Tab-separated table of C-alpha atoms in Angstrom:
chain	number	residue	atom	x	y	z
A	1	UNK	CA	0.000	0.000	0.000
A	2	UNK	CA	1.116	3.215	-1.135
A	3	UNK	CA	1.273	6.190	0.891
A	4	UNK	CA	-1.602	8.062	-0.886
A	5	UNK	CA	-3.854	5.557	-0.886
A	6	UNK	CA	-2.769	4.921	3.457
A	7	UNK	CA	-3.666	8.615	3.657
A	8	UNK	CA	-7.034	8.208	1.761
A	9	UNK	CA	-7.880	5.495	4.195
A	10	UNK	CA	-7.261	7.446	6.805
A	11	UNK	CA	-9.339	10.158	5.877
A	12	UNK	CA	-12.007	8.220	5.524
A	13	UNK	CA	-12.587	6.422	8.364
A	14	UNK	CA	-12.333	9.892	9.898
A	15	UNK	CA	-15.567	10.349	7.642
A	16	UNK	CA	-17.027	7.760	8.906
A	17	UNK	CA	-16.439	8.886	12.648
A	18	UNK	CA	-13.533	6.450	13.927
A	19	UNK	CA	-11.621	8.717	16.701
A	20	UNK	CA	-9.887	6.137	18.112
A	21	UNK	CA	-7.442	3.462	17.308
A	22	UNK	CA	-8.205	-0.004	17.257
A	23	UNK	CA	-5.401	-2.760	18.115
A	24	UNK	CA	-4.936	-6.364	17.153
A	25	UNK	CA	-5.902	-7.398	20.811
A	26	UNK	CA	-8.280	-6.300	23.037
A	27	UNK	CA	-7.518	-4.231	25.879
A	28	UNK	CA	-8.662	-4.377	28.830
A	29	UNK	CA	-8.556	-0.742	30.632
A	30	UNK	CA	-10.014	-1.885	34.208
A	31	UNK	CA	-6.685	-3.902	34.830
A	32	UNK	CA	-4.295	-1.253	34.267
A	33	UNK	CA	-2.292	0.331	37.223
A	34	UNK	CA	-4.275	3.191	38.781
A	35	UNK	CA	-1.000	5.823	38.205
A	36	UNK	CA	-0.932	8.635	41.260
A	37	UNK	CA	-1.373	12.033	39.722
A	38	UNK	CA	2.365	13.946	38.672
A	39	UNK	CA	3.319	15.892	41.500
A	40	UNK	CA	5.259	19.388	41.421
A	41	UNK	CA	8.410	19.612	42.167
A	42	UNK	CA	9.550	20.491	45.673
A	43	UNK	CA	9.238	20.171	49.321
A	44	UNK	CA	6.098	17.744	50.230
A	45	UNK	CA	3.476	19.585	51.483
A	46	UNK	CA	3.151	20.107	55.632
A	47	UNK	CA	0.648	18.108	57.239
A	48	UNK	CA	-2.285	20.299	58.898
A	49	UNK	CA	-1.620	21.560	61.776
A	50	UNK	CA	-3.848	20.821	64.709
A	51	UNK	CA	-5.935	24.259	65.491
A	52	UNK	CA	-5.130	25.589	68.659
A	53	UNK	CA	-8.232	27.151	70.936
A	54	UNK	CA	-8.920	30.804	70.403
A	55	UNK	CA	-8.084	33.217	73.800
A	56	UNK	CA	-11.543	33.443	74.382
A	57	UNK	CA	-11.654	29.434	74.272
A	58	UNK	CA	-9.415	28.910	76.493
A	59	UNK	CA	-10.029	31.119	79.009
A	60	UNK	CA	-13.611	29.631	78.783
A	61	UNK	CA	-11.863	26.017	79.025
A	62	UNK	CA	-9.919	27.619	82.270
A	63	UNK	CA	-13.213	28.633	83.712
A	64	UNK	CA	-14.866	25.194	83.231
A	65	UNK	CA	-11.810	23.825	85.105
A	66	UNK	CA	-11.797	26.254	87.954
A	67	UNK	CA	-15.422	26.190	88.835
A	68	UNK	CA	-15.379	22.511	89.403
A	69	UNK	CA	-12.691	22.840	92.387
A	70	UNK	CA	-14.805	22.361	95.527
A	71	UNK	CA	-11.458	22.928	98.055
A	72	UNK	CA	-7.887	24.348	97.337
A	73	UNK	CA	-6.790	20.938	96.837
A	74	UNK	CA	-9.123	20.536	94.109
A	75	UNK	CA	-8.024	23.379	92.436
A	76	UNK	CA	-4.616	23.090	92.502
A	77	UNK	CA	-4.590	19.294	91.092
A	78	UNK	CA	-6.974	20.676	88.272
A	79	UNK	CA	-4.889	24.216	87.884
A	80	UNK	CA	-1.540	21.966	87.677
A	81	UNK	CA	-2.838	19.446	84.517
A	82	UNK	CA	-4.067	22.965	82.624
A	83	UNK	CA	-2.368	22.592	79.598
A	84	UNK	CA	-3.359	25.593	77.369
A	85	UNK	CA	0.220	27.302	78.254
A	86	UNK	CA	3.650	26.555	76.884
A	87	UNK	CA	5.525	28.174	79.820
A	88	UNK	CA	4.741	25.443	81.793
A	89	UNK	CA	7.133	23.357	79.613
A	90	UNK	CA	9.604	25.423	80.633
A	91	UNK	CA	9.326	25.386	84.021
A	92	UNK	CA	10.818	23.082	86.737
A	93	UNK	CA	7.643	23.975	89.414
A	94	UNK	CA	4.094	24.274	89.473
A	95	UNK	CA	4.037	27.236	92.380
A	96	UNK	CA	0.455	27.528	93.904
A	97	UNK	CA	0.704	29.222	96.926
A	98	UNK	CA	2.187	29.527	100.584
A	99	UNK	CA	1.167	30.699	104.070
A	100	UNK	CA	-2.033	30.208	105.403
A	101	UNK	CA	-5.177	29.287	103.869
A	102	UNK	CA	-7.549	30.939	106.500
A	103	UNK	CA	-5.529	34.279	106.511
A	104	UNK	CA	-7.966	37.524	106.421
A	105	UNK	CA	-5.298	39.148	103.773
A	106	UNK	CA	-4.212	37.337	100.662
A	107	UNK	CA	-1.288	38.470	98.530
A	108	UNK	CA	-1.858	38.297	94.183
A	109	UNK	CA	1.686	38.667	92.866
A	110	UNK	CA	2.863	38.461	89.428
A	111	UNK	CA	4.671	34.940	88.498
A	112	UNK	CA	7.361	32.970	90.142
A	113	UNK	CA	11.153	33.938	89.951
A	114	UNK	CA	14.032	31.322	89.934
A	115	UNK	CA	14.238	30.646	93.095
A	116	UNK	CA	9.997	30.464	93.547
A	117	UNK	CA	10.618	28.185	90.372
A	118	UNK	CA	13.063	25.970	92.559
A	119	UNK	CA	11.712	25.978	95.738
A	120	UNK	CA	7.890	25.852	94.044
A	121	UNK	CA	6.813	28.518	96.358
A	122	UNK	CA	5.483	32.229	95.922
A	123	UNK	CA	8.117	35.412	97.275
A	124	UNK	CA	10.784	33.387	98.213
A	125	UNK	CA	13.775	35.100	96.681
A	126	UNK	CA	15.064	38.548	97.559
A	127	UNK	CA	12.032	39.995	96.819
A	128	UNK	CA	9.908	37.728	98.984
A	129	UNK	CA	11.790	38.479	101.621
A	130	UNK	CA	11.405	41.579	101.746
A	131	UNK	CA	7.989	41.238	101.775
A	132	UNK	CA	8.247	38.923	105.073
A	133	UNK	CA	9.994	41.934	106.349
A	134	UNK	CA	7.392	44.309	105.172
A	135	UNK	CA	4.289	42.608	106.391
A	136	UNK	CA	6.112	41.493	109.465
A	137	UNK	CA	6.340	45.266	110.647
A	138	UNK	CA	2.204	45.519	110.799
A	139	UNK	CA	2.123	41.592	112.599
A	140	UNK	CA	1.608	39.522	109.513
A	141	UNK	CA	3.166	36.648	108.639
A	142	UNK	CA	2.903	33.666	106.507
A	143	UNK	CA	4.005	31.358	109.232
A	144	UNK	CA	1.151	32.666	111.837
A	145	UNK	CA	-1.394	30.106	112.266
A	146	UNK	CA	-4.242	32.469	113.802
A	147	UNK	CA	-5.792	34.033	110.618
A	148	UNK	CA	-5.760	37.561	112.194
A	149	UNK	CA	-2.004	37.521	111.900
A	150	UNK	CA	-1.525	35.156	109.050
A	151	UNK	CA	-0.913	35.942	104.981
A	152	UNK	CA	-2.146	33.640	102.522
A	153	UNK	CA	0.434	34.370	98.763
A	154	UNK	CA	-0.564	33.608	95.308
A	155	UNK	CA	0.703	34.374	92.124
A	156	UNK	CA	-1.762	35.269	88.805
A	157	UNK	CA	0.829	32.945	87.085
A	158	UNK	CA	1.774	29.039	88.282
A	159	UNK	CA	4.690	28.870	86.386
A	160	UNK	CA	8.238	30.669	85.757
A	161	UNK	CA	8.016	32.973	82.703
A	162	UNK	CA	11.043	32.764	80.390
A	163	UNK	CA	14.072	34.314	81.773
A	164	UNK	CA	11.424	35.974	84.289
A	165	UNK	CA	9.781	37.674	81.260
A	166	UNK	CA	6.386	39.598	82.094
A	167	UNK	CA	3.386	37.468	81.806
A	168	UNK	CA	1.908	38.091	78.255
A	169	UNK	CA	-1.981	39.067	78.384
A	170	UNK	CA	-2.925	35.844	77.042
A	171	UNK	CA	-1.298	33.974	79.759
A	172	UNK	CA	-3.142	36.324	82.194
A	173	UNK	CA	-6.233	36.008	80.182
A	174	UNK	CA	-5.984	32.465	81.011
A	175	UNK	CA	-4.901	32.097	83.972
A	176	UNK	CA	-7.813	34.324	85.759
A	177	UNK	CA	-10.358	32.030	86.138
A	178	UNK	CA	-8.170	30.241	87.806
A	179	UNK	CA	-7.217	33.054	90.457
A	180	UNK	CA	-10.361	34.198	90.964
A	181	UNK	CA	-11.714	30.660	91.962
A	182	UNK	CA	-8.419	30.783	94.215
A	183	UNK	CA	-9.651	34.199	96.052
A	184	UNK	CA	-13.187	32.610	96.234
A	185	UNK	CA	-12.217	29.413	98.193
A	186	UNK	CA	-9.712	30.956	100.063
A	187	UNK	CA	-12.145	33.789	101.187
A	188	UNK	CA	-10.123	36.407	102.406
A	189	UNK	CA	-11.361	39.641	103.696
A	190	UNK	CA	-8.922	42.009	101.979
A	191	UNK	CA	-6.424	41.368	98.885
A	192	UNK	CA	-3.501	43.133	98.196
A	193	UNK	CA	-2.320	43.444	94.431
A	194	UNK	CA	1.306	43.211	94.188
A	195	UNK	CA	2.127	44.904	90.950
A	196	UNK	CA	1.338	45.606	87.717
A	197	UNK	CA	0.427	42.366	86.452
A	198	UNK	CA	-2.276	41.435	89.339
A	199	UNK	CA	-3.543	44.908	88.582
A	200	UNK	CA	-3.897	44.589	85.166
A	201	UNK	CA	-5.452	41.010	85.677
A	202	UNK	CA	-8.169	41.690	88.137
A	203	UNK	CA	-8.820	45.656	87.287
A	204	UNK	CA	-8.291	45.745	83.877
A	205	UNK	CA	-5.434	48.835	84.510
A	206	UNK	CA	-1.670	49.440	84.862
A	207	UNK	CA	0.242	51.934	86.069
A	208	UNK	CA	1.187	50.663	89.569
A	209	UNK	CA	2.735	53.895	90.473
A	210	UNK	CA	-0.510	56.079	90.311
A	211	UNK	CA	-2.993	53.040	91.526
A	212	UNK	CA	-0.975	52.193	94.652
A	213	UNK	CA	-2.268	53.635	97.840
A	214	UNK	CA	-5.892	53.803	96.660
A	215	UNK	CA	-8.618	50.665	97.722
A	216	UNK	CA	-10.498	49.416	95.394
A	217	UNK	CA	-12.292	46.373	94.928
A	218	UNK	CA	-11.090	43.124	92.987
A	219	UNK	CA	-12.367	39.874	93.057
A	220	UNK	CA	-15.346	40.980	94.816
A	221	UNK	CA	-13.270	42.433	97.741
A	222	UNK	CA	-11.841	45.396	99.109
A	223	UNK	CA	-8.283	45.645	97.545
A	224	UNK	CA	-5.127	47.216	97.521
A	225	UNK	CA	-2.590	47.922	94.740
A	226	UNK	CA	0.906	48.272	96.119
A	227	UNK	CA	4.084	48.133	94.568
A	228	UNK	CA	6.222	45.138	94.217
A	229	UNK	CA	9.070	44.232	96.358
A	230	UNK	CA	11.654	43.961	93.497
A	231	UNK	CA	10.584	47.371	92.466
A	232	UNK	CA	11.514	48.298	95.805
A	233	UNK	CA	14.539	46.962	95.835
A	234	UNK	CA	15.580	48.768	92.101
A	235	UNK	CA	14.221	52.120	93.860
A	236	UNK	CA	14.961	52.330	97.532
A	237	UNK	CA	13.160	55.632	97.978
A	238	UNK	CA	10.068	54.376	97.076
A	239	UNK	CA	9.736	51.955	99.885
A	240	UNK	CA	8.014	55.324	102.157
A	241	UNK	CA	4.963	55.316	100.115
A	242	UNK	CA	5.036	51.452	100.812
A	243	UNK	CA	5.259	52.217	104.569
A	244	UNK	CA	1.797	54.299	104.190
A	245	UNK	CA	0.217	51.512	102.103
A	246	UNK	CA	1.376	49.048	104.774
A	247	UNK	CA	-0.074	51.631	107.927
A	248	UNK	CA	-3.647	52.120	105.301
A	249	UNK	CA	-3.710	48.188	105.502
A	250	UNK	CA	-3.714	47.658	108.964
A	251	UNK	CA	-6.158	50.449	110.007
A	252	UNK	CA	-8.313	48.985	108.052
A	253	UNK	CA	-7.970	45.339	109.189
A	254	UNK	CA	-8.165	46.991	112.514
A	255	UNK	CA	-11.301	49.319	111.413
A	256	UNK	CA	-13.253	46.168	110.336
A	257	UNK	CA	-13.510	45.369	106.934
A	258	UNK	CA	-16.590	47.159	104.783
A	259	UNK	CA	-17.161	46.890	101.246
């Protein structure tokens, strides 16, 4: 067969509607390997990433947690298996609280130090013991067991920031529920907020400087905003207007406590 007379065959059987060729053997398609689809060239694509709970969510989650503690115990077992935060991966201690649980003032710091971190206790470094010092000059202690003399310390954080970093306000976020239920159980009559951070947690301000001195009520209760220890320590001279927070504290435990 020439190739004019191939071509004219071709053409028509394309007349006649053949679009496809025909082989000597029958094929049959449904046995063929399935072939996976070409892929680009590159990296292979990251697996999904597991979505984290929003802020709100997990302060929710935190609230769900903390309103099924029926004694301290309670809530710190459930506050110490929270795992919505990563500092606590970094951290050697879970650091609840110290003193005494029945004491009519209770102490909101910031977050444990390095040493709090070691010894998994609130105001135990330098700072802490200046506060001892502090409270110790009105008749309050951690270590009293009647509640009239006693101090009951807490921290709005469990765990060691970062190279003692300032809680972030998502940490605080989450932690609050948390605190608040703390506060609730332990039922103190007065609270003192040490700092900016326990300020900012349970008032919604900052500014420790211009709060301090000045009651105001937090977690339901009369409270005081003082300023930290280790601020105290970085600026001697301001450890007069602690003196008069200190003297406005005890009149007022003396006084009686009003709303």
């Amino acid at each position: 067969m020439d190739a004019a007379t191939a071509l004219a065959l071709l053409e028509w059987q394309r007349e006649m509607g053949a679009d496809e060729a025909i082989l000597d053997a029958p094929l049959d398609r449904f046995a063929e390997p399935i072939r996976p689809p070409a892929q680009a060239e590159g990296p292979p694509p990251e697996p999904p990433r597991p979505e984290l709970p929003g802020l709100e969510g997990l302060a929710a989650r935190a609230a769900a947690m903390a309103g099924k503690a029926a004694t301290l115990d309670d809530l710190a077992r459930i506050q110490a298996g929270f795992e919505g935060l990563e500092i606590r991966r970094g951290a050697r201690n879970f650091v609840f609280a110290d003193g005494n649980p029945a004491a009519r003032v209770m102490i909101v710091g910031e977050a444990p130090g390095e040493e709090e971190d070691r010894q998994a206790r609130p105001f135990v470094g330098r700072a802490g013991q200046l506060l001892d010092q502090m409270f110790a000059a009105i008749g309050l202690s951690r270590t009293a067991v009647d509640a009239e003399n006693a101090l009951y310390i807490t921290n709005i954080l469990p765990w060691r920031p970062p190279g003692n970093r300032r809680p972030e306000q998502d940490e605080i976020d989450a932690m609050l529920p948390f605190v608040a239920r703390h506060v609730e159980l332990a039922g103190p009559d007065l609270v003192v907020l040490m700092g900016n951070t326990p300020c900012q947690a349970a008032l919604g301000r900052q500014g420790i400087l211009r709060l301090r001195g000045q009651w105001t009520t937090a977690f339901d209760r009369p409270a005081l905003p003082m300023t930290h220890p280790a601020y105290l320590l970085r600026t001697p001279i301001a450890k007069r207007e602690a003196w008069a927070d200190l003297l406005s504290l005890k009149a007022r435990l003396q006084a009686g406590v009003q709303p």
